[in-house]
Amino acid sequence: MKSLAELAQIREQMKNKVNLREGGNEIRVVVGMATCGIAAGARPVLNAFVEGVERESLSDKVTVTQTGCIGICQFEPVVEVFQAGKEKVTYVYMTAEKAQKVLQDHIKGGKVVEEYTITNAKKA
Amino acid sequence: MKELSLNILDVAENSVKAGATLTQILIREEKGRLTLTIKDNGCGMTEEVLRGVTDPFYTTRTTRKVGLGLPLLKLAAEQTGGTLTITSRHESEYPETHGTEVTATFDTTHIDFTPMGDVVSSVVTLIQGHPDRDFLFRHEREGKPTVELDTAALREVLGADVPLSEFSVLQWITEYLHEQYDGAENT
C-alpha cells in the first residue's frame, strides 16, 4: 500500500533536484481547462503533456499549466505553447496522441507541428 | 459531459476561481442514489448572482455572456430524476463563513445516469493545476471502505519545498487513490 512515508522519501529525493531547477523554464505549455475545454477532452491532453514532459526528462525547461477559456471554444481542446523570443503557437482539436507528436517534434525538436495549428485549421 | 467526473472537475474549477483555499468534493452512493457535494470557502455569490447561476445564459466572464458549467451539472442530475441545489454566502455579508455548496443528486439506476468515469484523474488534474490550494476528496460507497484524499495532510509531509504538482507526488496520489478503489472493490 502507498504510505505517507513514501511521500517523505519523495521530499528527500527532491531536495537536490529543486536547486537544479533554478535555471528557469524556457517553454510553457498551457492547456485550456474551462467548461468548453473539459467537455471537448482537455483532461487527457493535459495528462499526456504532464506525463510526456516527465518521461522525456524535460521538466527542467518545460512547465505545463492550465488556463480558463481562451475564447475559441469551437477549436477545443486548445493548447498554447509559449517560448521566449518566439511567437506563440496555438494547437487546436488536440488529443493525447497529438500531444505526443507536439512533445517530440516541437517541444523537443523545436519544429512546430503545422498541421495541428489554428492557422492550418482555419485554412481547411 | 461524457463523464460525471468531468462535471466535478469543471465545477471545482469554479471554486478555485472564487478564491477557495479549500475545496471539498464529497460523493456518497447509497441504495441507487448518488449525492455529489462540492463545497468551498471561496468568495461566495450574492443572491442575485445565485438566482441566475443555473441559467445557461449566465456567466461570470465578461468576454462573453454564456456559462454552461452548472447548467450542465443540473441537466445531468435532472435527467435521472435528481436535483441540483446551490447555497452560497457572499463575503460581503459573511466575512468569516463565506463560500458555496453545490449538491447534485442522481438516480444511478436511471438509463440517463452519466457514468462517473475517471474521477481519480479529475482530482489529480485539479491538484496539478492548483498546487497551492487544498482539496479534500471523499467517496463513500455503501458497504465498502471510503476512498479519501486530503491534500492538507500531504502538504504537511512534503513541507514547503516540494509542490503538490511535482510529478512524483501526482503519481503517488494517483496510485494512492487507485489502491483505495481496488481495495474497496475486493472487500
PDB file of C-alpha atoms in Angstrom:
ATOM      1  CA  MET A   1       0.000   0.000   0.000  1.00  0.00           C
ATOM      2  CA  LYS A   2       1.014   3.589  -0.633  1.00  0.00           C
ATOM      3  CA  SER A   3       2.018   5.297   2.567  1.00  0.00           C
ATOM      4  CA  LEU A   4       2.847   8.793   3.720  1.00  0.00           C
ATOM      5  CA  ALA A   5       6.367   7.504   4.393  1.00  0.00           C
ATOM      6  CA  GLU A   6       6.830   7.266   0.631  1.00  0.00           C
ATOM      7  CA  LEU A   7       5.898  10.926   0.331  1.00  0.00           C
ATOM      8  CA  ALA A   8       8.556  11.770   2.877  1.00  0.00           C
ATOM      9  CA  GLN A   9      11.019   9.876   0.657  1.00  0.00           C
ATOM     10  CA  ILE A  10       9.934  11.888  -2.342  1.00  0.00           C
ATOM     11  CA  ARG A  11      10.602  15.014  -0.327  1.00  0.00           C
ATOM     12  CA  GLU A  12      14.142  13.870   0.426  1.00  0.00           C
ATOM     13  CA  GLN A  13      14.795  12.984  -3.207  1.00  0.00           C
ATOM     14  CA  MET A  14      13.513  16.353  -4.341  1.00  0.00           C
ATOM     15  CA  LYS A  15      15.857  18.346  -2.139  1.00  0.00           C
ATOM     16  CA  ASN A  16      18.694  18.121  -4.612  1.00  0.00           C
ATOM     17  CA  LYS A  17      16.527  18.423  -7.667  1.00  0.00           C
ATOM     18  CA  VAL A  18      14.803  21.628  -6.616  1.00  0.00           C
ATOM     19  CA  ASN A  19      18.084  23.523  -6.594  1.00  0.00           C
ATOM     20  CA  LEU A  20      18.936  22.402 -10.104  1.00  0.00           C
ATOM     21  CA  ARG A  21      15.714  23.897 -11.363  1.00  0.00           C
ATOM     22  CA  GLU A  22      16.546  27.456 -10.547  1.00  0.00           C
ATOM     23  CA  GLY A  23      17.690  27.827 -14.164  1.00  0.00           C
ATOM     24  CA  GLY A  24      14.137  28.734 -15.090  1.00  0.00           C
ATOM     25  CA  ASN A  25      11.656  27.337 -17.538  1.00  0.00           C
ATOM     26  CA  GLU A  26      12.073  28.106 -21.192  1.00  0.00           C
ATOM     27  CA  ILE A  27       8.853  26.651 -22.582  1.00  0.00           C
ATOM     28  CA  ARG A  28       5.349  26.971 -21.187  1.00  0.00           C
ATOM     29  CA  VAL A  29       2.602  24.613 -22.370  1.00  0.00           C
ATOM     30  CA  VAL A  30      -0.850  25.956 -21.471  1.00  0.00           C
ATOM     31  CA  VAL A  31      -3.974  23.798 -21.711  1.00  0.00           C
ATOM     32  CA  GLY A  32      -7.445  25.371 -21.739  1.00  0.00           C
ATOM     33  CA  MET A  33      -9.430  23.817 -18.883  1.00  0.00           C
ATOM     34  CA  ALA A  34     -12.719  25.723 -18.803  1.00  0.00           C
ATOM     35  CA  THR A  35     -16.091  24.037 -19.383  1.00  0.00           C
ATOM     36  CA  CYS A  36     -15.544  24.107 -23.150  1.00  0.00           C
ATOM     37  CA  GLY A  37     -12.100  22.510 -22.967  1.00  0.00           C
ATOM     38  CA  ILE A  38     -13.067  19.901 -20.382  1.00  0.00           C
ATOM     39  CA  ALA A  39     -16.154  18.859 -22.350  1.00  0.00           C
ATOM     40  CA  ALA A  40     -14.102  18.564 -25.534  1.00  0.00           C
ATOM     41  CA  GLY A  41     -11.488  16.300 -23.918  1.00  0.00           C
ATOM     42  CA  ALA A  42      -8.802  18.534 -22.416  1.00  0.00           C
ATOM     43  CA  ARG A  43      -8.200  16.363 -19.349  1.00  0.00           C
ATOM     44  CA  PRO A  44      -6.379  13.516 -21.186  1.00  0.00           C
ATOM     45  CA  VAL A  45      -4.498  16.090 -23.277  1.00  0.00           C
ATOM     46  CA  LEU A  46      -3.204  17.817 -20.153  1.00  0.00           C
ATOM     47  CA  ASN A  47      -2.214  14.492 -18.624  1.00  0.00           C
ATOM     48  CA  ALA A  48      -0.406  13.473 -21.809  1.00  0.00           C
ATOM     49  CA  PHE A  49       1.731  16.622 -21.579  1.00  0.00           C
ATOM     50  CA  VAL A  50       2.366  16.241 -17.844  1.00  0.00           C
ATOM     51  CA  GLU A  51       3.428  12.613 -18.282  1.00  0.00           C
ATOM     52  CA  GLY A  52       5.333  13.250 -21.500  1.00  0.00           C
ATOM     53  CA  VAL A  53       7.416  16.073 -20.019  1.00  0.00           C
ATOM     54  CA  GLU A  54       8.419  13.767 -17.166  1.00  0.00           C
ATOM     55  CA  ARG A  55       9.098  10.786 -19.447  1.00  0.00           C
ATOM     56  CA  GLU A  56      11.303  12.826 -21.772  1.00  0.00           C
ATOM     57  CA  SER A  57      13.085  14.437 -18.792  1.00  0.00           C
ATOM     58  CA  LEU A  58      12.040  17.897 -19.936  1.00  0.00           C
ATOM     59  CA  SER A  59      10.852  19.192 -16.571  1.00  0.00           C
ATOM     60  CA  ASP A  60      13.865  21.483 -16.202  1.00  0.00           C
ATOM     61  CA  LYS A  61      12.839  23.571 -19.157  1.00  0.00           C
ATOM     62  CA  VAL A  62       9.140  22.902 -19.699  1.00  0.00           C
ATOM     63  CA  THR A  63       6.175  23.722 -17.452  1.00  0.00           C
ATOM     64  CA  VAL A  64       2.636  22.543 -18.102  1.00  0.00           C
ATOM     65  CA  THR A  65      -0.126  24.776 -16.752  1.00  0.00           C
ATOM     66  CA  GLN A  66      -3.888  25.187 -17.041  1.00  0.00           C
ATOM     67  CA  THR A  67      -5.922  28.188 -18.022  1.00  0.00           C
ATOM     68  CA  GLY A  68      -9.563  29.166 -18.414  1.00  0.00           C
ATOM     69  CA  CYS A  69     -11.499  29.781 -21.596  1.00  0.00           C
ATOM     70  CA  ILE A  70      -9.305  31.279 -24.294  1.00  0.00           C
ATOM     71  CA  GLY A  71     -12.330  32.328 -26.335  1.00  0.00           C
ATOM     72  CA  ILE A  72     -12.125  29.883 -29.221  1.00  0.00           C
ATOM     73  CA  CYS A  73     -14.372  27.162 -27.797  1.00  0.00           C
ATOM     74  CA  GLN A  74     -15.146  25.698 -31.212  1.00  0.00           C
ATOM     75  CA  PHE A  75     -11.481  24.681 -31.514  1.00  0.00           C
ATOM     76  CA  GLU A  76     -11.171  22.979 -28.111  1.00  0.00           C
ATOM     77  CA  PRO A  77      -9.182  21.220 -26.779  1.00  0.00           C
ATOM     78  CA  VAL A  78      -6.741  24.084 -27.289  1.00  0.00           C
ATOM     79  CA  VAL A  79      -3.078  24.072 -26.262  1.00  0.00           C
ATOM     80  CA  GLU A  80      -0.809  27.112 -26.414  1.00  0.00           C
ATOM     81  CA  VAL A  81       2.966  26.883 -26.458  1.00  0.00           C
ATOM     82  CA  PHE A  82       4.915  29.901 -25.242  1.00  0.00           C
ATOM     83  CA  GLN A  83       8.647  30.200 -25.722  1.00  0.00           C
ATOM     84  CA  ALA A  84      10.776  33.245 -25.014  1.00  0.00           C
ATOM     85  CA  GLY A  85      11.710  35.090 -28.182  1.00  0.00           C
ATOM     86  CA  LYS A  86       9.289  33.121 -30.330  1.00  0.00           C
ATOM     87  CA  GLU A  87       5.734  33.662 -31.427  1.00  0.00           C
ATOM     88  CA  LYS A  88       3.021  31.819 -29.503  1.00  0.00           C
ATOM     89  CA  VAL A  89       1.849  28.614 -31.181  1.00  0.00           C
ATOM     90  CA  THR A  90      -1.821  27.608 -30.805  1.00  0.00           C
ATOM     91  CA  TYR A  91      -2.710  23.974 -31.322  1.00  0.00           C
ATOM     92  CA  VAL A  92      -6.377  23.055 -31.792  1.00  0.00           C
ATOM     93  CA  TYR A  93      -8.599  19.937 -31.710  1.00  0.00           C
ATOM     94  CA  MET A  94      -5.931  18.320 -29.560  1.00  0.00           C
ATOM     95  CA  THR A  95      -5.873  14.699 -28.423  1.00  0.00           C
ATOM     96  CA  ALA A  96      -3.481  12.731 -26.217  1.00  0.00           C
ATOM     97  CA  GLU A  97      -1.946  11.228 -29.389  1.00  0.00           C
ATOM     98  CA  LYS A  98      -1.398  14.634 -30.985  1.00  0.00           C
ATOM     99  CA  ALA A  99       0.177  15.772 -27.714  1.00  0.00           C
ATOM    100  CA  GLN A 100       2.873  13.103 -28.140  1.00  0.00           C
ATOM    101  CA  LYS A 101       3.773  14.435 -31.574  1.00  0.00           C
ATOM    102  CA  VAL A 102       3.852  18.044 -30.332  1.00  0.00           C
ATOM    103  CA  LEU A 103       6.135  16.920 -27.499  1.00  0.00           C
ATOM    104  CA  GLN A 104       8.517  15.113 -29.817  1.00  0.00           C
ATOM    105  CA  ASP A 105       8.595  17.448 -32.810  1.00  0.00           C
ATOM    106  CA  HIS A 106       8.007  20.859 -31.253  1.00  0.00           C
ATOM    107  CA  ILE A 107       8.907  20.809 -27.563  1.00  0.00           C
ATOM    108  CA  LYS A 108      11.893  18.507 -28.008  1.00  0.00           C
ATOM    109  CA  GLY A 109      12.739  19.058 -31.667  1.00  0.00           C
ATOM    110  CA  GLY A 110      11.938  22.742 -31.994  1.00  0.00           C
ATOM    111  CA  LYS A 111       9.815  22.215 -35.100  1.00  0.00           C
ATOM    112  CA  VAL A 112       6.184  23.423 -34.960  1.00  0.00           C
ATOM    113  CA  VAL A 113       3.620  20.767 -35.957  1.00  0.00           C
ATOM    114  CA  GLU A 114       1.910  22.970 -38.541  1.00  0.00           C
ATOM    115  CA  GLU A 115      -0.933  20.594 -39.314  1.00  0.00           C
ATOM    116  CA  TYR A 116      -2.329  20.861 -35.758  1.00  0.00           C
ATOM    117  CA  THR A 117      -2.148  24.662 -35.525  1.00  0.00           C
ATOM    118  CA  ILE A 118      -5.107  27.020 -35.596  1.00  0.00           C
ATOM    119  CA  THR A 119      -3.716  28.660 -38.713  1.00  0.00           C
ATOM    120  CA  ASN A 120      -3.932  25.350 -40.508  1.00  0.00           C
ATOM    121  CA  ALA A 121      -7.399  24.559 -39.115  1.00  0.00           C
ATOM    122  CA  LYS A 122      -8.761  27.878 -40.347  1.00  0.00           C
ATOM    123  CA  LYS A 123      -7.414  27.213 -43.838  1.00  0.00           C
ATOM    124  CA  ALA A 124      -9.139  23.841 -44.081  1.00  0.00           C
TER     125      ALA A 124
ATOM    126  CA  MET B   1     -20.114  15.929 -20.464  1.00  0.00           C
ATOM    127  CA  LYS B   2     -19.325  12.298 -21.121  1.00  0.00           C
ATOM    128  CA  GLU B   3     -18.369  11.561 -17.521  1.00  0.00           C
ATOM    129  CA  LEU B   4     -19.670  12.875 -14.219  1.00  0.00           C
ATOM    130  CA  SER B   5     -16.041  13.210 -13.177  1.00  0.00           C
ATOM    131  CA  LEU B   6     -15.674  15.923 -15.844  1.00  0.00           C
ATOM    132  CA  ASN B   7     -18.572  17.870 -14.312  1.00  0.00           C
ATOM    133  CA  ILE B   8     -16.791  17.539 -10.969  1.00  0.00           C
ATOM    134  CA  LEU B   9     -13.564  18.896 -12.439  1.00  0.00           C
ATOM    135  CA  ASP B  10     -15.427  21.754 -14.102  1.00  0.00           C
ATOM    136  CA  VAL B  11     -17.445  22.845 -11.059  1.00  0.00           C
ATOM    137  CA  ALA B  12     -14.444  22.514  -8.728  1.00  0.00           C
ATOM    138  CA  GLU B  13     -12.541  24.854 -11.068  1.00  0.00           C
ATOM    139  CA  ASN B  14     -15.212  27.460 -10.267  1.00  0.00           C
ATOM    140  CA  SER B  15     -14.378  27.072  -6.577  1.00  0.00           C
ATOM    141  CA  VAL B  16     -10.720  27.691  -7.297  1.00  0.00           C
ATOM    142  CA  LYS B  17     -11.585  30.761  -9.362  1.00  0.00           C
ATOM    143  CA  ALA B  18     -13.707  32.017  -6.456  1.00  0.00           C
ATOM    144  CA  GLY B  19     -10.521  32.060  -4.418  1.00  0.00           C
ATOM    145  CA  ALA B  20     -11.256  28.965  -2.335  1.00  0.00           C
ATOM    146  CA  THR B  21      -8.300  27.792  -0.267  1.00  0.00           C
ATOM    147  CA  LEU B  22     -10.170  24.557   0.436  1.00  0.00           C
ATOM    148  CA  THR B  23     -12.499  22.762  -1.941  1.00  0.00           C
ATOM    149  CA  GLN B  24     -14.236  19.616  -0.765  1.00  0.00           C
ATOM    150  CA  ILE B  25     -15.512  17.013  -3.204  1.00  0.00           C
ATOM    151  CA  LEU B  26     -17.789  14.563  -1.461  1.00  0.00           C
ATOM    152  CA  ILE B  27     -19.532  11.664  -3.164  1.00  0.00           C
ATOM    153  CA  ARG B  28     -21.918   9.353  -1.372  1.00  0.00           C
ATOM    154  CA  GLU B  29     -23.512   6.333  -3.014  1.00  0.00           C
ATOM    155  CA  GLU B  30     -26.343   4.597  -1.285  1.00  0.00           C
ATOM    156  CA  LYS B  31     -29.261   2.485  -2.478  1.00  0.00           C
ATOM    157  CA  GLY B  32     -29.225   3.549  -6.107  1.00  0.00           C
ATOM    158  CA  ARG B  33     -28.733   7.187  -5.219  1.00  0.00           C
ATOM    159  CA  LEU B  34     -25.605   9.226  -5.667  1.00  0.00           C
ATOM    160  CA  THR B  35     -25.117  12.526  -3.907  1.00  0.00           C
ATOM    161  CA  LEU B  36     -22.334  14.795  -5.092  1.00  0.00           C
ATOM    162  CA  THR B  37     -21.362  17.788  -2.989  1.00  0.00           C
ATOM    163  CA  ILE B  38     -18.778  20.358  -3.968  1.00  0.00           C
ATOM    164  CA  LYS B  39     -18.192  22.755  -1.117  1.00  0.00           C
ATOM    165  CA  ASP B  40     -15.728  25.624  -0.986  1.00  0.00           C
ATOM    166  CA  ASN B  41     -14.656  28.561   1.139  1.00  0.00           C
ATOM    167  CA  GLY B  42     -14.360  30.897  -1.828  1.00  0.00           C
ATOM    168  CA  CYS B  43     -15.859  34.388  -2.100  1.00  0.00           C
ATOM    169  CA  GLY B  44     -19.405  33.055  -2.495  1.00  0.00           C
ATOM    170  CA  MET B  45     -22.192  34.574  -4.554  1.00  0.00           C
ATOM    171  CA  THR B  46     -24.682  37.318  -3.912  1.00  0.00           C
ATOM    172  CA  GLU B  47     -28.349  36.361  -4.021  1.00  0.00           C
ATOM    173  CA  GLU B  48     -28.747  37.995  -7.379  1.00  0.00           C
ATOM    174  CA  VAL B  49     -25.888  36.008  -8.905  1.00  0.00           C
ATOM    175  CA  LEU B  50     -27.130  32.826  -7.255  1.00  0.00           C
ATOM    176  CA  ARG B  51     -30.543  33.205  -8.884  1.00  0.00           C
ATOM    177  CA  GLY B  52     -29.056  33.330 -12.362  1.00  0.00           C
ATOM    178  CA  VAL B  53     -26.346  30.752 -11.979  1.00  0.00           C
ATOM    179  CA  THR B  54     -28.135  27.700 -13.380  1.00  0.00           C
ATOM    180  CA  ASP B  55     -29.402  29.718 -16.300  1.00  0.00           C
ATOM    181  CA  PRO B  56     -27.363  28.627 -19.335  1.00  0.00           C
ATOM    182  CA  PHE B  57     -27.097  32.239 -20.427  1.00  0.00           C
ATOM    183  CA  TYR B  58     -25.414  33.365 -17.255  1.00  0.00           C
ATOM    184  CA  THR B  59     -21.658  33.559 -16.656  1.00  0.00           C
ATOM    185  CA  THR B  60     -19.096  35.409 -14.564  1.00  0.00           C
ATOM    186  CA  ARG B  61     -16.983  36.002 -17.604  1.00  0.00           C
ATOM    187  CA  THR B  62     -17.082  39.446 -19.071  1.00  0.00           C
ATOM    188  CA  THR B  63     -15.772  38.495 -22.511  1.00  0.00           C
ATOM    189  CA  ARG B  64     -18.919  36.595 -23.404  1.00  0.00           C
ATOM    190  CA  LYS B  65     -22.144  36.025 -21.588  1.00  0.00           C
ATOM    191  CA  VAL B  66     -22.698  32.270 -21.693  1.00  0.00           C
ATOM    192  CA  GLY B  67     -21.574  29.921 -18.906  1.00  0.00           C
ATOM    193  CA  LEU B  68     -22.502  26.285 -19.021  1.00  0.00           C
ATOM    194  CA  GLY B  69     -20.798  24.579 -16.106  1.00  0.00           C
ATOM    195  CA  LEU B  70     -23.646  24.490 -13.572  1.00  0.00           C
ATOM    196  CA  PRO B  71     -26.442  24.158 -16.165  1.00  0.00           C
ATOM    197  CA  LEU B  72     -24.654  21.041 -17.457  1.00  0.00           C
ATOM    198  CA  LEU B  73     -24.442  19.543 -13.975  1.00  0.00           C
ATOM    199  CA  LYS B  74     -28.092  20.422 -13.388  1.00  0.00           C
ATOM    200  CA  LEU B  75     -29.030  18.687 -16.621  1.00  0.00           C
ATOM    201  CA  ALA B  76     -27.005  15.586 -15.714  1.00  0.00           C
ATOM    202  CA  ALA B  77     -28.783  15.368 -12.345  1.00  0.00           C
ATOM    203  CA  GLU B  78     -32.293  16.181 -13.513  1.00  0.00           C
ATOM    204  CA  GLN B  79     -32.215  13.787 -16.441  1.00  0.00           C
ATOM    205  CA  THR B  80     -32.028  10.965 -13.882  1.00  0.00           C
ATOM    206  CA  GLY B  81     -34.867  12.443 -11.821  1.00  0.00           C
ATOM    207  CA  GLY B  82     -32.385  14.030  -9.420  1.00  0.00           C
ATOM    208  CA  THR B  83     -31.897  17.608  -8.303  1.00  0.00           C
ATOM    209  CA  LEU B  84     -29.326  20.374  -8.102  1.00  0.00           C
ATOM    210  CA  THR B  85     -29.244  22.732  -5.160  1.00  0.00           C
ATOM    211  CA  ILE B  86     -26.832  25.555  -4.535  1.00  0.00           C
ATOM    212  CA  THR B  87     -26.371  27.551  -1.373  1.00  0.00           C
ATOM    213  CA  SER B  88     -23.919  30.378  -1.134  1.00  0.00           C
ATOM    214  CA  ARG B  89     -22.768  33.024   1.292  1.00  0.00           C
ATOM    215  CA  HIS B  90     -21.097  36.040  -0.237  1.00  0.00           C
ATOM    216  CA  GLU B  91     -18.079  37.524   1.511  1.00  0.00           C
ATOM    217  CA  SER B  92     -19.708  40.969   1.648  1.00  0.00           C
ATOM    218  CA  GLU B  93     -22.340  39.658   4.052  1.00  0.00           C
ATOM    219  CA  TYR B  94     -20.454  36.757   5.608  1.00  0.00           C
ATOM    220  CA  PRO B  95     -16.828  37.844   6.014  1.00  0.00           C
ATOM    221  CA  GLU B  96     -15.991  34.817   8.164  1.00  0.00           C
ATOM    222  CA  THR B  97     -18.095  31.999   6.732  1.00  0.00           C
ATOM    223  CA  HIS B  98     -18.368  32.727   3.014  1.00  0.00           C
ATOM    224  CA  GLY B  99     -18.383  30.016   0.389  1.00  0.00           C
ATOM    225  CA  THR B 100     -20.543  27.969  -1.911  1.00  0.00           C
ATOM    226  CA  GLU B 101     -22.012  24.498  -1.680  1.00  0.00           C
ATOM    227  CA  VAL B 102     -23.301  22.710  -4.762  1.00  0.00           C
ATOM    228  CA  THR B 103     -25.213  19.485  -4.231  1.00  0.00           C
ATOM    229  CA  ALA B 104     -26.437  17.255  -7.026  1.00  0.00           C
ATOM    230  CA  THR B 105     -28.388  14.055  -6.562  1.00  0.00           C
ATOM    231  CA  PHE B 106     -28.662  11.268  -9.106  1.00  0.00           C
ATOM    232  CA  ASP B 107     -30.613   8.078  -9.572  1.00  0.00           C
ATOM    233  CA  THR B 108     -27.769   5.760 -10.588  1.00  0.00           C
ATOM    234  CA  THR B 109     -30.181   3.125 -11.889  1.00  0.00           C
ATOM    235  CA  HIS B 110     -31.703   5.556 -14.374  1.00  0.00           C
ATOM    236  CA  ILE B 111     -30.820   4.892 -18.009  1.00  0.00           C
ATOM    237  CA  ASP B 112     -29.708   8.516 -18.438  1.00  0.00           C
ATOM    238  CA  PHE B 113     -27.287   8.427 -15.500  1.00  0.00           C
ATOM    239  CA  THR B 114     -23.901   9.686 -16.705  1.00  0.00           C
ATOM    240  CA  PRO B 115     -21.177   7.237 -15.632  1.00  0.00           C
ATOM    241  CA  MET B 116     -18.694   8.522 -13.070  1.00  0.00           C
ATOM    242  CA  GLY B 117     -15.678   7.883 -15.290  1.00  0.00           C
ATOM    243  CA  ASP B 118     -12.147   8.605 -14.148  1.00  0.00           C
ATOM    244  CA  VAL B 119     -12.667  10.668 -11.012  1.00  0.00           C
ATOM    245  CA  VAL B 120      -9.091   9.997  -9.885  1.00  0.00           C
ATOM    246  CA  SER B 121      -7.868  11.781 -12.997  1.00  0.00           C
ATOM    247  CA  SER B 122     -10.112  14.762 -12.209  1.00  0.00           C
ATOM    248  CA  VAL B 123      -8.755  15.042  -8.669  1.00  0.00           C
ATOM    249  CA  VAL B 124      -5.158  14.784  -9.891  1.00  0.00           C
ATOM    250  CA  THR B 125      -5.835  17.364 -12.612  1.00  0.00           C
ATOM    251  CA  LEU B 126      -7.173  19.816 -10.014  1.00  0.00           C
ATOM    252  CA  ILE B 127      -4.085  19.361  -7.851  1.00  0.00           C
ATOM    253  CA  GLN B 128      -1.739  19.664 -10.836  1.00  0.00           C
ATOM    254  CA  GLY B 129      -3.319  22.966 -11.835  1.00  0.00           C
ATOM    255  CA  HIS B 130      -3.643  24.399  -8.348  1.00  0.00           C
ATOM    256  CA  PRO B 131      -0.891  23.000  -6.128  1.00  0.00           C
ATOM    257  CA  ASP B 132      -1.222  25.902  -3.698  1.00  0.00           C
ATOM    258  CA  ARG B 133      -4.869  25.138  -2.887  1.00  0.00           C
ATOM    259  CA  ASP B 134      -6.243  22.380  -0.699  1.00  0.00           C
ATOM    260  CA  PHE B 135      -8.659  19.723  -1.836  1.00  0.00           C
ATOM    261  CA  LEU B 136     -10.486  17.169   0.222  1.00  0.00           C
ATOM    262  CA  PHE B 137     -11.871  14.260  -1.765  1.00  0.00           C
ATOM    263  CA  ARG B 138     -14.081  11.636  -0.195  1.00  0.00           C
ATOM    264  CA  HIS B 139     -16.051   8.901  -1.958  1.00  0.00           C
ATOM    265  CA  GLU B 140     -18.340   6.851   0.274  1.00  0.00           C
ATOM    266  CA  ARG B 141     -19.858   3.715  -1.133  1.00  0.00           C
ATOM    267  CA  GLU B 142     -22.336   1.515   0.594  1.00  0.00           C
ATOM    268  CA  GLY B 143     -20.663  -1.439   2.279  1.00  0.00           C
ATOM    269  CA  LYS B 144     -17.197  -0.502   1.048  1.00  0.00           C
ATOM    270  CA  PRO B 145     -14.306   1.375   2.626  1.00  0.00           C
ATOM    271  CA  THR B 146     -14.341   5.099   1.964  1.00  0.00           C
ATOM    272  CA  VAL B 147     -11.845   6.452  -0.570  1.00  0.00           C
ATOM    273  CA  GLU B 148     -10.258   9.614   0.748  1.00  0.00           C
ATOM    274  CA  LEU B 149      -7.548  12.141  -0.021  1.00  0.00           C
ATOM    275  CA  ASP B 150      -6.713  15.288   1.919  1.00  0.00           C
ATOM    276  CA  THR B 151      -4.030  17.475   0.354  1.00  0.00           C
ATOM    277  CA  ALA B 152      -3.501  19.319   3.656  1.00  0.00           C
ATOM    278  CA  ALA B 153      -2.160  16.084   5.160  1.00  0.00           C
ATOM    279  CA  LEU B 154       0.130  15.540   2.162  1.00  0.00           C
ATOM    280  CA  ARG B 155       1.371  19.111   2.356  1.00  0.00           C
ATOM    281  CA  GLU B 156       2.343  18.563   5.964  1.00  0.00           C
ATOM    282  CA  VAL B 157       4.593  15.649   4.968  1.00  0.00           C
ATOM    283  CA  LEU B 158       6.034  17.357   1.894  1.00  0.00           C
ATOM    284  CA  GLY B 159       6.870  20.631   3.583  1.00  0.00           C
ATOM    285  CA  ALA B 160       7.267  23.934   1.791  1.00  0.00           C
ATOM    286  CA  ASP B 161       9.917  22.804  -0.709  1.00  0.00           C
ATOM    287  CA  VAL B 162       8.020  20.247  -2.745  1.00  0.00           C
ATOM    288  CA  PRO B 163       4.905  21.447  -4.582  1.00  0.00           C
ATOM    289  CA  LEU B 164       1.952  19.071  -4.860  1.00  0.00           C
ATOM    290  CA  SER B 165       2.215  19.454  -8.629  1.00  0.00           C
ATOM    291  CA  GLU B 166       5.573  17.670  -8.650  1.00  0.00           C
ATOM    292  CA  PHE B 167       5.231  14.687 -10.967  1.00  0.00           C
ATOM    293  CA  SER B 168       6.306  12.048  -8.449  1.00  0.00           C
ATOM    294  CA  VAL B 169       3.740  13.437  -5.999  1.00  0.00           C
ATOM    295  CA  LEU B 170       0.945  13.380  -8.588  1.00  0.00           C
ATOM    296  CA  GLN B 171       1.904   9.823  -9.442  1.00  0.00           C
ATOM    297  CA  TRP B 172       1.815   8.888  -5.765  1.00  0.00           C
ATOM    298  CA  ILE B 173      -1.648  10.451  -5.393  1.00  0.00           C
ATOM    299  CA  THR B 174      -2.933   8.575  -8.458  1.00  0.00           C
ATOM    300  CA  GLU B 175      -1.694   5.242  -7.145  1.00  0.00           C
ATOM    301  CA  TYR B 176      -2.854   6.030  -3.617  1.00  0.00           C
ATOM    302  CA  LEU B 177      -6.417   6.621  -4.809  1.00  0.00           C
ATOM    303  CA  HIS B 178      -6.436   3.675  -7.211  1.00  0.00           C
ATOM    304  CA  GLU B 179      -5.256   1.382  -4.422  1.00  0.00           C
ATOM    305  CA  GLN B 180      -8.107   2.559  -2.240  1.00  0.00           C
ATOM    306  CA  TYR B 181     -10.623   1.905  -5.012  1.00  0.00           C
ATOM    307  CA  ASP B 182      -9.129  -1.511  -5.777  1.00  0.00           C
ATOM    308  CA  GLY B 183      -9.106  -2.341  -2.082  1.00  0.00           C
ATOM    309  CA  ALA B 184     -12.710  -1.225  -1.881  1.00  0.00           C
ATOM    310  CA  GLU B 185     -13.609  -3.484  -4.817  1.00  0.00           C
ATOM    311  CA  ASN B 186     -12.100  -6.534  -3.185  1.00  0.00           C
ATOM    312  CA  THR B 187     -13.971  -6.298   0.086  1.00  0.00           C
TER     313      THR B 187
END
